[in-house]
């Protein structure tokens, strides 16, 4: 499947990192925080009240799985999980979706500002159409499709092997998405650039060892 329906929009499959029988999870073009992702029912249901019981059960079990993933992958210590249900609540895409955001101490000057940013950014596929809140970050830009794909593949690797898939490394380490994809590696970026070949080799063997540990 090359695209998935997301309300009035179509999402490239490369942005999707998890799909179950009734739900899917995708990376966000305009993340409020690093690791901000969306979990949606496969059926394009506009309002929360219209979900079938099996869809609701799958949506929340998938949200729990995704929340555990992004909190660990992005070194969060807490989570903000939110649903904007209806236009007055800030919903702009006519498709139920759960925002999952890993949180850290000090990520916002005012903790509740995360809800302001969520409201004014609305959703990843929608333009900013309101007056910006007090500490809105004007430098945030939409991430290119290639970077979304890298992030999605990194999260897929974390789900499958609890490490980064080897075929992602060369592309991801050379990109501006490195800090988001590899939150532990940001401070070592200069070193990575100077020692790329050794770094790739070490990470390659680390992934292999991690895979064998999962099999054991």
mmCIF file with all atom_site columns, C-alpha atoms in Angstrom:
data_model
loop_
_atom_site.group_PDB
_atom_site.id
_atom_site.type_symbol
_atom_site.label_atom_id
_atom_site.label_alt_id
_atom_site.label_comp_id
_atom_site.label_asym_id
_atom_site.label_entity_id
_atom_site.label_seq_id
_atom_site.pdbx_PDB_ins_code
_atom_site.Cartn_x
_atom_site.Cartn_y
_atom_site.Cartn_z
_atom_site.occupancy
_atom_site.B_iso_or_equiv
_atom_site.pdbx_formal_charge
_atom_site.auth_seq_id
_atom_site.auth_comp_id
_atom_site.auth_asym_id
_atom_site.auth_atom_id
_atom_site.pdbx_PDB_model_num
ATOM 1   C CA . UNK A 1 1   ? 0.000   0.000   0.000  1.00 0.00 ? 1   UNK A CA 1
ATOM 2   C CA . UNK A 1 2   ? 1.690   3.214   -1.211 1.00 0.00 ? 2   UNK A CA 1
ATOM 3   C CA . UNK A 1 3   ? -0.653  5.624   0.608  1.00 0.00 ? 3   UNK A CA 1
ATOM 4   C CA . UNK A 1 4   ? -3.031  5.632   3.548  1.00 0.00 ? 4   UNK A CA 1
ATOM 5   C CA . UNK A 1 5   ? -6.138  7.767   3.938  1.00 0.00 ? 5   UNK A CA 1
ATOM 6   C CA . UNK A 1 6   ? -5.872  10.371  6.697  1.00 0.00 ? 6   UNK A CA 1
ATOM 7   C CA . UNK A 1 7   ? -9.124  12.315  6.681  1.00 0.00 ? 7   UNK A CA 1
ATOM 8   C CA . UNK A 1 8   ? -9.104  14.610  3.662  1.00 0.00 ? 8   UNK A CA 1
ATOM 9   C CA . UNK A 1 9   ? -5.442  13.781  3.010  1.00 0.00 ? 9   UNK A CA 1
ATOM 10  C CA . UNK A 1 10  ? -3.354  10.861  1.811  1.00 0.00 ? 10  UNK A CA 1
ATOM 11  C CA . UNK A 1 11  ? -0.203  9.863   3.707  1.00 0.00 ? 11  UNK A CA 1
ATOM 12  C CA . UNK A 1 12  ? 2.758   8.159   2.050  1.00 0.00 ? 12  UNK A CA 1
ATOM 13  C CA . UNK A 1 13  ? 3.384   4.697   3.428  1.00 0.00 ? 13  UNK A CA 1
ATOM 14  C CA . UNK A 1 14  ? 7.020   5.687   4.044  1.00 0.00 ? 14  UNK A CA 1
ATOM 15  C CA . UNK A 1 15  ? 5.846   7.935   6.910  1.00 0.00 ? 15  UNK A CA 1
ATOM 16  C CA . UNK A 1 16  ? 4.082   5.013   8.632  1.00 0.00 ? 16  UNK A CA 1
ATOM 17  C CA . UNK A 1 17  ? 6.172   3.031   11.120 1.00 0.00 ? 17  UNK A CA 1
ATOM 18  C CA . UNK A 1 18  ? 3.529   0.702   12.568 1.00 0.00 ? 18  UNK A CA 1
ATOM 19  C CA . UNK A 1 19  ? 0.327   -0.803  11.224 1.00 0.00 ? 19  UNK A CA 1
ATOM 20  C CA . UNK A 1 20  ? -2.035  -3.208  12.948 1.00 0.00 ? 20  UNK A CA 1
ATOM 21  C CA . UNK A 1 21  ? -5.269  -4.764  11.739 1.00 0.00 ? 21  UNK A CA 1
ATOM 22  C CA . UNK A 1 22  ? -7.252  -1.619  12.610 1.00 0.00 ? 22  UNK A CA 1
ATOM 23  C CA . UNK A 1 23  ? -4.752  1.183   13.334 1.00 0.00 ? 23  UNK A CA 1
ATOM 24  C CA . UNK A 1 24  ? -1.577  2.818   12.058 1.00 0.00 ? 24  UNK A CA 1
ATOM 25  C CA . UNK A 1 25  ? 1.073   5.152   13.473 1.00 0.00 ? 25  UNK A CA 1
ATOM 26  C CA . UNK A 1 26  ? 2.939   7.803   11.519 1.00 0.00 ? 26  UNK A CA 1
ATOM 27  C CA . UNK A 1 27  ? 5.659   10.363  12.095 1.00 0.00 ? 27  UNK A CA 1
ATOM 28  C CA . UNK A 1 28  ? 4.741   14.033  12.202 1.00 0.00 ? 28  UNK A CA 1
ATOM 29  C CA . UNK A 1 29  ? 5.695   16.694  9.649  1.00 0.00 ? 29  UNK A CA 1
ATOM 30  C CA . UNK A 1 30  ? 5.512   19.431  12.293 1.00 0.00 ? 30  UNK A CA 1
ATOM 31  C CA . UNK A 1 31  ? 6.488   17.820  15.600 1.00 0.00 ? 31  UNK A CA 1
ATOM 32  C CA . UNK A 1 32  ? 5.824   19.849  18.738 1.00 0.00 ? 32  UNK A CA 1
ATOM 33  C CA . UNK A 1 33  ? 8.687   17.941  20.395 1.00 0.00 ? 33  UNK A CA 1
ATOM 34  C CA . UNK A 1 34  ? 11.167  15.383  19.001 1.00 0.00 ? 34  UNK A CA 1
ATOM 35  C CA . UNK A 1 35  ? 9.336   12.084  18.739 1.00 0.00 ? 35  UNK A CA 1
ATOM 36  C CA . UNK A 1 36  ? 5.844   13.593  18.340 1.00 0.00 ? 36  UNK A CA 1
ATOM 37  C CA . UNK A 1 37  ? 3.866   10.969  16.404 1.00 0.00 ? 37  UNK A CA 1
ATOM 38  C CA . UNK A 1 38  ? 0.230   10.231  15.557 1.00 0.00 ? 38  UNK A CA 1
ATOM 39  C CA . UNK A 1 39  ? -1.817  7.049   16.013 1.00 0.00 ? 39  UNK A CA 1
ATOM 40  C CA . UNK A 1 40  ? -4.983  6.689   13.904 1.00 0.00 ? 40  UNK A CA 1
ATOM 41  C CA . UNK A 1 41  ? -7.667  4.140   13.077 1.00 0.00 ? 41  UNK A CA 1
ATOM 42  C CA . UNK A 1 42  ? -7.320  2.734   9.559  1.00 0.00 ? 42  UNK A CA 1
ATOM 43  C CA . UNK A 1 43  ? -10.942 3.548   8.826  1.00 0.00 ? 43  UNK A CA 1
ATOM 44  C CA . UNK A 1 44  ? -11.277 7.334   8.275  1.00 0.00 ? 44  UNK A CA 1
ATOM 45  C CA . UNK A 1 45  ? -13.577 8.030   11.229 1.00 0.00 ? 45  UNK A CA 1
ATOM 46  C CA . UNK A 1 46  ? -14.104 11.737  11.878 1.00 0.00 ? 46  UNK A CA 1
ATOM 47  C CA . UNK A 1 47  ? -15.180 11.749  15.543 1.00 0.00 ? 47  UNK A CA 1
ATOM 48  C CA . UNK A 1 48  ? -14.153 9.686   18.547 1.00 0.00 ? 48  UNK A CA 1
ATOM 49  C CA . UNK A 1 49  ? -17.789 8.778   19.245 1.00 0.00 ? 49  UNK A CA 1
ATOM 50  C CA . UNK A 1 50  ? -18.033 7.060   15.843 1.00 0.00 ? 50  UNK A CA 1
ATOM 51  C CA . UNK A 1 51  ? -15.357 4.447   16.549 1.00 0.00 ? 51  UNK A CA 1
ATOM 52  C CA . UNK A 1 52  ? -16.487 0.839   16.794 1.00 0.00 ? 52  UNK A CA 1
ATOM 53  C CA . UNK A 1 53  ? -15.570 -0.999  20.036 1.00 0.00 ? 53  UNK A CA 1
ATOM 54  C CA . UNK A 1 54  ? -12.912 -3.113  18.298 1.00 0.00 ? 54  UNK A CA 1
ATOM 55  C CA . UNK A 1 55  ? -11.428 -0.004  16.649 1.00 0.00 ? 55  UNK A CA 1
ATOM 56  C CA . UNK A 1 56  ? -11.278 1.799   19.978 1.00 0.00 ? 56  UNK A CA 1
ATOM 57  C CA . UNK A 1 57  ? -9.623  -1.155  21.698 1.00 0.00 ? 57  UNK A CA 1
ATOM 58  C CA . UNK A 1 58  ? -7.021  -1.471  18.942 1.00 0.00 ? 58  UNK A CA 1
ATOM 59  C CA . UNK A 1 59  ? -6.409  2.283   18.810 1.00 0.00 ? 59  UNK A CA 1
ATOM 60  C CA . UNK A 1 60  ? -5.601  2.490   22.512 1.00 0.00 ? 60  UNK A CA 1
ATOM 61  C CA . UNK A 1 61  ? -3.556  -0.698  22.661 1.00 0.00 ? 61  UNK A CA 1
ATOM 62  C CA . UNK A 1 62  ? -1.545  0.610   19.690 1.00 0.00 ? 62  UNK A CA 1
ATOM 63  C CA . UNK A 1 63  ? -1.213  4.012   21.362 1.00 0.00 ? 63  UNK A CA 1
ATOM 64  C CA . UNK A 1 64  ? 0.178   2.360   24.489 1.00 0.00 ? 64  UNK A CA 1
ATOM 65  C CA . UNK A 1 65  ? 2.708   0.410   22.417 1.00 0.00 ? 65  UNK A CA 1
ATOM 66  C CA . UNK A 1 66  ? 3.746   3.510   20.472 1.00 0.00 ? 66  UNK A CA 1
ATOM 67  C CA . UNK A 1 67  ? 3.942   5.620   23.638 1.00 0.00 ? 67  UNK A CA 1
ATOM 68  C CA . UNK A 1 68  ? 6.332   3.138   25.254 1.00 0.00 ? 68  UNK A CA 1
ATOM 69  C CA . UNK A 1 69  ? 8.408   3.105   22.064 1.00 0.00 ? 69  UNK A CA 1
ATOM 70  C CA . UNK A 1 70  ? 8.841   6.858   21.592 1.00 0.00 ? 70  UNK A CA 1
ATOM 71  C CA . UNK A 1 71  ? 9.446   7.551   25.289 1.00 0.00 ? 71  UNK A CA 1
ATOM 72  C CA . UNK A 1 72  ? 12.360  5.095   25.292 1.00 0.00 ? 72  UNK A CA 1
ATOM 73  C CA . UNK A 1 73  ? 13.636  5.924   21.802 1.00 0.00 ? 73  UNK A CA 1
ATOM 74  C CA . UNK A 1 74  ? 13.715  9.689   22.423 1.00 0.00 ? 74  UNK A CA 1
ATOM 75  C CA . UNK A 1 75  ? 14.875  9.442   26.048 1.00 0.00 ? 75  UNK A CA 1
ATOM 76  C CA . UNK A 1 76  ? 11.699  10.934  27.472 1.00 0.00 ? 76  UNK A CA 1
ATOM 77  C CA . UNK A 1 77  ? 10.741  10.809  31.127 1.00 0.00 ? 77  UNK A CA 1
ATOM 78  C CA . UNK A 1 78  ? 7.001   11.460  30.672 1.00 0.00 ? 78  UNK A CA 1
ATOM 79  C CA . UNK A 1 79  ? 4.370   11.543  27.947 1.00 0.00 ? 79  UNK A CA 1
ATOM 80  C CA . UNK A 1 80  ? 1.689   13.895  26.701 1.00 0.00 ? 80  UNK A CA 1
ATOM 81  C CA . UNK A 1 81  ? -1.117  11.937  25.007 1.00 0.00 ? 81  UNK A CA 1
ATOM 82  C CA . UNK A 1 82  ? -3.969  13.973  23.523 1.00 0.00 ? 82  UNK A CA 1
ATOM 83  C CA . UNK A 1 83  ? -6.971  13.767  21.196 1.00 0.00 ? 83  UNK A CA 1
ATOM 84  C CA . UNK A 1 84  ? -8.481  16.871  19.580 1.00 0.00 ? 84  UNK A CA 1
ATOM 85  C CA . UNK A 1 85  ? -12.068 15.749  18.967 1.00 0.00 ? 85  UNK A CA 1
ATOM 86  C CA . UNK A 1 86  ? -13.990 18.259  16.844 1.00 0.00 ? 86  UNK A CA 1
ATOM 87  C CA . UNK A 1 87  ? -13.128 21.663  15.330 1.00 0.00 ? 87  UNK A CA 1
ATOM 88  C CA . UNK A 1 88  ? -13.647 23.621  18.555 1.00 0.00 ? 88  UNK A CA 1
ATOM 89  C CA . UNK A 1 89  ? -11.093 21.332  20.193 1.00 0.00 ? 89  UNK A CA 1
ATOM 90  C CA . UNK A 1 90  ? -8.562  22.157  17.460 1.00 0.00 ? 90  UNK A CA 1
ATOM 91  C CA . UNK A 1 91  ? -9.150  19.183  15.161 1.00 0.00 ? 91  UNK A CA 1
ATOM 92  C CA . UNK A 1 92  ? -8.494  20.128  11.540 1.00 0.00 ? 92  UNK A CA 1
ATOM 93  C CA . UNK A 1 93  ? -8.095  16.690  9.949  1.00 0.00 ? 93  UNK A CA 1
ATOM 94  C CA . UNK A 1 94  ? -11.410 14.846  9.752  1.00 0.00 ? 94  UNK A CA 1
ATOM 95  C CA . UNK A 1 95  ? -9.960  11.616  11.058 1.00 0.00 ? 95  UNK A CA 1
ATOM 96  C CA . UNK A 1 96  ? -9.586  10.576  14.705 1.00 0.00 ? 96  UNK A CA 1
ATOM 97  C CA . UNK A 1 97  ? -5.916  10.670  15.731 1.00 0.00 ? 97  UNK A CA 1
ATOM 98  C CA . UNK A 1 98  ? -4.008  10.471  18.989 1.00 0.00 ? 98  UNK A CA 1
ATOM 99  C CA . UNK A 1 99  ? -1.010  12.758  19.521 1.00 0.00 ? 99  UNK A CA 1
ATOM 100 C CA . UNK A 1 100 ? 1.808   11.009  21.398 1.00 0.00 ? 100 UNK A CA 1
ATOM 101 C CA . UNK A 1 101 ? 4.642   13.264  22.595 1.00 0.00 ? 101 UNK A CA 1
ATOM 102 C CA . UNK A 1 102 ? 7.633   12.206  24.702 1.00 0.00 ? 102 UNK A CA 1
ATOM 103 C CA . UNK A 1 103 ? 8.408   14.818  27.347 1.00 0.00 ? 103 UNK A CA 1
ATOM 104 C CA . UNK A 1 104 ? 11.492  15.877  29.314 1.00 0.00 ? 104 UNK A CA 1
ATOM 105 C CA . UNK A 1 105 ? 12.057  18.271  32.174 1.00 0.00 ? 105 UNK A CA 1
ATOM 106 C CA . UNK A 1 106 ? 12.447  21.820  30.856 1.00 0.00 ? 106 UNK A CA 1
ATOM 107 C CA . UNK A 1 107 ? 11.291  21.102  27.299 1.00 0.00 ? 107 UNK A CA 1
ATOM 108 C CA . UNK A 1 108 ? 8.882   24.051  27.676 1.00 0.00 ? 108 UNK A CA 1
ATOM 109 C CA . UNK A 1 109 ? 9.277   27.150  29.826 1.00 0.00 ? 109 UNK A CA 1
ATOM 110 C CA . UNK A 1 110 ? 5.608   26.741  30.797 1.00 0.00 ? 110 UNK A CA 1
ATOM 111 C CA . UNK A 1 111 ? 4.603   23.096  30.905 1.00 0.00 ? 111 UNK A CA 1
ATOM 112 C CA . UNK A 1 112 ? 1.086   23.638  29.532 1.00 0.00 ? 112 UNK A CA 1
ATOM 113 C CA . UNK A 1 113 ? 2.524   25.475  26.504 1.00 0.00 ? 113 UNK A CA 1
ATOM 114 C CA . UNK A 1 114 ? 2.631   22.083  24.809 1.00 0.00 ? 114 UNK A CA 1
ATOM 115 C CA . UNK A 1 115 ? -1.148  22.346  24.440 1.00 0.00 ? 115 UNK A CA 1
ATOM 116 C CA . UNK A 1 116 ? -0.857  25.831  22.916 1.00 0.00 ? 116 UNK A CA 1
ATOM 117 C CA . UNK A 1 117 ? 1.618   24.557  20.333 1.00 0.00 ? 117 UNK A CA 1
ATOM 118 C CA . UNK A 1 118 ? -0.561  21.544  19.654 1.00 0.00 ? 118 UNK A CA 1
ATOM 119 C CA . UNK A 1 119 ? -3.562  23.791  19.080 1.00 0.00 ? 119 UNK A CA 1
ATOM 120 C CA . UNK A 1 120 ? -1.815  26.315  16.856 1.00 0.00 ? 120 UNK A CA 1
ATOM 121 C CA . UNK A 1 121 ? 0.121   23.808  14.840 1.00 0.00 ? 121 UNK A CA 1
ATOM 122 C CA . UNK A 1 122 ? -3.120  21.786  14.761 1.00 0.00 ? 122 UNK A CA 1
ATOM 123 C CA . UNK A 1 123 ? -1.921  18.737  12.865 1.00 0.00 ? 123 UNK A CA 1
ATOM 124 C CA . UNK A 1 124 ? 1.169   17.853  10.885 1.00 0.00 ? 124 UNK A CA 1
ATOM 125 C CA . UNK A 1 125 ? -0.512  18.090  7.497  1.00 0.00 ? 125 UNK A CA 1
ATOM 126 C CA . UNK A 1 126 ? -2.307  21.379  8.161  1.00 0.00 ? 126 UNK A CA 1
ATOM 127 C CA . UNK A 1 127 ? -1.092  24.969  7.822  1.00 0.00 ? 127 UNK A CA 1
ATOM 128 C CA . UNK A 1 128 ? -0.683  27.222  10.833 1.00 0.00 ? 128 UNK A CA 1
ATOM 129 C CA . UNK A 1 129 ? -3.783  29.385  10.721 1.00 0.00 ? 129 UNK A CA 1
ATOM 130 C CA . UNK A 1 130 ? -3.941  31.087  14.113 1.00 0.00 ? 130 UNK A CA 1
ATOM 131 C CA . UNK A 1 131 ? -1.986  33.733  15.979 1.00 0.00 ? 131 UNK A CA 1
ATOM 132 C CA . UNK A 1 132 ? 1.108   32.119  17.457 1.00 0.00 ? 132 UNK A CA 1
ATOM 133 C CA . UNK A 1 133 ? 1.206   31.475  21.224 1.00 0.00 ? 133 UNK A CA 1
ATOM 134 C CA . UNK A 1 134 ? 3.724   33.202  23.484 1.00 0.00 ? 134 UNK A CA 1
ATOM 135 C CA . UNK A 1 135 ? 6.569   30.699  23.211 1.00 0.00 ? 135 UNK A CA 1
ATOM 136 C CA . UNK A 1 136 ? 5.748   29.303  19.750 1.00 0.00 ? 136 UNK A CA 1
ATOM 137 C CA . UNK A 1 137 ? 8.929   28.391  17.871 1.00 0.00 ? 137 UNK A CA 1
ATOM 138 C CA . UNK A 1 138 ? 8.861   30.203  14.491 1.00 0.00 ? 138 UNK A CA 1
ATOM 139 C CA . UNK A 1 139 ? 11.948  28.333  13.289 1.00 0.00 ? 139 UNK A CA 1
ATOM 140 C CA . UNK A 1 140 ? 10.100  25.000  13.170 1.00 0.00 ? 140 UNK A CA 1
ATOM 141 C CA . UNK A 1 141 ? 9.598   23.917  9.576  1.00 0.00 ? 141 UNK A CA 1
ATOM 142 C CA . UNK A 1 142 ? 7.965   20.931  7.981  1.00 0.00 ? 142 UNK A CA 1
ATOM 143 C CA . UNK A 1 143 ? 10.295  17.996  7.661  1.00 0.00 ? 143 UNK A CA 1
ATOM 144 C CA . UNK A 1 144 ? 11.037  16.771  4.147  1.00 0.00 ? 144 UNK A CA 1
ATOM 145 C CA . UNK A 1 145 ? 9.558   13.436  3.098  1.00 0.00 ? 145 UNK A CA 1
ATOM 146 C CA . UNK A 1 146 ? 13.001  11.794  3.083  1.00 0.00 ? 146 UNK A CA 1
ATOM 147 C CA . UNK A 1 147 ? 13.559  12.769  6.713  1.00 0.00 ? 147 UNK A CA 1
ATOM 148 C CA . UNK A 1 148 ? 10.110  11.528  7.683  1.00 0.00 ? 148 UNK A CA 1
ATOM 149 C CA . UNK A 1 149 ? 10.969  8.225   6.055  1.00 0.00 ? 149 UNK A CA 1
ATOM 150 C CA . UNK A 1 150 ? 14.264  7.996   7.958  1.00 0.00 ? 150 UNK A CA 1
ATOM 151 C CA . UNK A 1 151 ? 12.535  8.651   11.268 1.00 0.00 ? 151 UNK A CA 1
ATOM 152 C CA . UNK A 1 152 ? 9.822   6.090   10.463 1.00 0.00 ? 152 UNK A CA 1
ATOM 153 C CA . UNK A 1 153 ? 12.412  3.464   9.568  1.00 0.00 ? 153 UNK A CA 1
ATOM 154 C CA . UNK A 1 154 ? 14.370  4.163   12.751 1.00 0.00 ? 154 UNK A CA 1
ATOM 155 C CA . UNK A 1 155 ? 11.230  3.616   14.808 1.00 0.00 ? 155 UNK A CA 1
ATOM 156 C CA . UNK A 1 156 ? 10.490  0.439   12.862 1.00 0.00 ? 156 UNK A CA 1
ATOM 157 C CA . UNK A 1 157 ? 13.981  -0.755  13.782 1.00 0.00 ? 157 UNK A CA 1
ATOM 158 C CA . UNK A 1 158 ? 13.397  0.037   17.425 1.00 0.00 ? 158 UNK A CA 1
ATOM 159 C CA . UNK A 1 159 ? 10.164  -1.964  17.339 1.00 0.00 ? 159 UNK A CA 1
ATOM 160 C CA . UNK A 1 160 ? 11.714  -4.971  15.624 1.00 0.00 ? 160 UNK A CA 1
ATOM 161 C CA . UNK A 1 161 ? 15.237  -5.124  17.034 1.00 0.00 ? 161 UNK A CA 1
ATOM 162 C CA . UNK A 1 162 ? 15.496  -2.427  19.708 1.00 0.00 ? 162 UNK A CA 1
ATOM 163 C CA . UNK A 1 163 ? 18.294  -0.918  17.601 1.00 0.00 ? 163 UNK A CA 1
ATOM 164 C CA . UNK A 1 164 ? 18.655  1.092   14.372 1.00 0.00 ? 164 UNK A CA 1
ATOM 165 C CA . UNK A 1 165 ? 18.439  -1.013  11.176 1.00 0.00 ? 165 UNK A CA 1
ATOM 166 C CA . UNK A 1 166 ? 21.835  -1.137  9.486  1.00 0.00 ? 166 UNK A CA 1
ATOM 167 C CA . UNK A 1 167 ? 20.541  -0.040  6.080  1.00 0.00 ? 167 UNK A CA 1
ATOM 168 C CA . UNK A 1 168 ? 19.401  3.275   7.585  1.00 0.00 ? 168 UNK A CA 1
ATOM 169 C CA . UNK A 1 169 ? 22.733  4.283   9.095  1.00 0.00 ? 169 UNK A CA 1
ATOM 170 C CA . UNK A 1 170 ? 24.564  5.833   6.138  1.00 0.00 ? 170 UNK A CA 1
ATOM 171 C CA . UNK A 1 171 ? 21.610  8.005   5.156  1.00 0.00 ? 171 UNK A CA 1
ATOM 172 C CA . UNK A 1 172 ? 20.545  8.998   8.640  1.00 0.00 ? 172 UNK A CA 1
ATOM 173 C CA . UNK A 1 173 ? 23.958  9.816   10.088 1.00 0.00 ? 173 UNK A CA 1
ATOM 174 C CA . UNK A 1 174 ? 24.623  12.219  7.228  1.00 0.00 ? 174 UNK A CA 1
ATOM 175 C CA . UNK A 1 175 ? 21.312  14.060  7.579  1.00 0.00 ? 175 UNK A CA 1
ATOM 176 C CA . UNK A 1 176 ? 20.032  16.943  9.685  1.00 0.00 ? 176 UNK A CA 1
ATOM 177 C CA . UNK A 1 177 ? 17.560  14.490  11.220 1.00 0.00 ? 177 UNK A CA 1
ATOM 178 C CA . UNK A 1 178 ? 20.386  12.803  13.172 1.00 0.00 ? 178 UNK A CA 1
ATOM 179 C CA . UNK A 1 179 ? 19.539  14.463  16.469 1.00 0.00 ? 179 UNK A CA 1
ATOM 180 C CA . UNK A 1 180 ? 15.906  13.365  16.203 1.00 0.00 ? 180 UNK A CA 1
ATOM 181 C CA . UNK A 1 181 ? 16.609  9.841   14.963 1.00 0.00 ? 181 UNK A CA 1
ATOM 182 C CA . UNK A 1 182 ? 19.544  9.238   17.266 1.00 0.00 ? 182 UNK A CA 1
ATOM 183 C CA . UNK A 1 183 ? 18.921  11.346  20.372 1.00 0.00 ? 183 UNK A CA 1
ATOM 184 C CA . UNK A 1 184 ? 21.910  9.850   22.183 1.00 0.00 ? 184 UNK A CA 1
ATOM 185 C CA . UNK A 1 185 ? 24.293  10.776  19.380 1.00 0.00 ? 185 UNK A CA 1
ATOM 186 C CA . UNK A 1 186 ? 23.716  14.515  19.023 1.00 0.00 ? 186 UNK A CA 1
ATOM 187 C CA . UNK A 1 187 ? 26.717  15.536  21.126 1.00 0.00 ? 187 UNK A CA 1
ATOM 188 C CA . UNK A 1 188 ? 28.951  13.177  19.158 1.00 0.00 ? 188 UNK A CA 1
ATOM 189 C CA . UNK A 1 189 ? 27.989  14.412  15.732 1.00 0.00 ? 189 UNK A CA 1
ATOM 190 C CA . UNK A 1 190 ? 31.396  15.968  15.045 1.00 0.00 ? 190 UNK A CA 1
ATOM 191 C CA . UNK A 1 191 ? 33.067  12.728  15.998 1.00 0.00 ? 191 UNK A CA 1
ATOM 192 C CA . UNK A 1 192 ? 30.695  10.758  13.801 1.00 0.00 ? 192 UNK A CA 1
ATOM 193 C CA . UNK A 1 193 ? 31.515  12.951  10.816 1.00 0.00 ? 193 UNK A CA 1
ATOM 194 C CA . UNK A 1 194 ? 35.262  12.401  11.305 1.00 0.00 ? 194 UNK A CA 1
ATOM 195 C CA . UNK A 1 195 ? 35.044  8.675   11.972 1.00 0.00 ? 195 UNK A CA 1
ATOM 196 C CA . UNK A 1 196 ? 32.122  7.662   9.783  1.00 0.00 ? 196 UNK A CA 1
ATOM 197 C CA . UNK A 1 197 ? 33.545  4.379   8.515  1.00 0.00 ? 197 UNK A CA 1
ATOM 198 C CA . UNK A 1 198 ? 34.526  3.095   11.967 1.00 0.00 ? 198 UNK A CA 1
ATOM 199 C CA . UNK A 1 199 ? 31.235  4.284   13.415 1.00 0.00 ? 199 UNK A CA 1
ATOM 200 C CA . UNK A 1 200 ? 29.203  2.472   10.749 1.00 0.00 ? 200 UNK A CA 1
ATOM 201 C CA . UNK A 1 201 ? 31.190  -0.726  11.321 1.00 0.00 ? 201 UNK A CA 1
ATOM 202 C CA . UNK A 1 202 ? 30.715  -0.594  15.088 1.00 0.00 ? 202 UNK A CA 1
ATOM 203 C CA . UNK A 1 203 ? 26.999  0.139   14.816 1.00 0.00 ? 203 UNK A CA 1
ATOM 204 C CA . UNK A 1 204 ? 26.639  -2.626  12.237 1.00 0.00 ? 204 UNK A CA 1
ATOM 205 C CA . UNK A 1 205 ? 28.045  -5.196  14.652 1.00 0.00 ? 205 UNK A CA 1
ATOM 206 C CA . UNK A 1 206 ? 26.020  -3.706  17.506 1.00 0.00 ? 206 UNK A CA 1
ATOM 207 C CA . UNK A 1 207 ? 22.827  -4.249  15.505 1.00 0.00 ? 207 UNK A CA 1
ATOM 208 C CA . UNK A 1 208 ? 23.802  -7.840  14.708 1.00 0.00 ? 208 UNK A CA 1
ATOM 209 C CA . UNK A 1 209 ? 24.545  -8.563  18.372 1.00 0.00 ? 209 UNK A CA 1
ATOM 210 C CA . UNK A 1 210 ? 21.267  -6.949  19.418 1.00 0.00 ? 210 UNK A CA 1
ATOM 211 C CA . UNK A 1 211 ? 19.393  -9.098  16.922 1.00 0.00 ? 211 UNK A CA 1
ATOM 212 C CA . UNK A 1 212 ? 20.963  -12.294 18.275 1.00 0.00 ? 212 UNK A CA 1
ATOM 213 C CA . UNK A 1 213 ? 20.118  -11.204 21.820 1.00 0.00 ? 213 UNK A CA 1
ATOM 214 C CA . UNK A 1 214 ? 16.477  -10.818 20.771 1.00 0.00 ? 214 UNK A CA 1
ATOM 215 C CA . UNK A 1 215 ? 16.520  -14.326 19.246 1.00 0.00 ? 215 UNK A CA 1
ATOM 216 C CA . UNK A 1 216 ? 18.011  -15.804 22.434 1.00 0.00 ? 216 UNK A CA 1
#
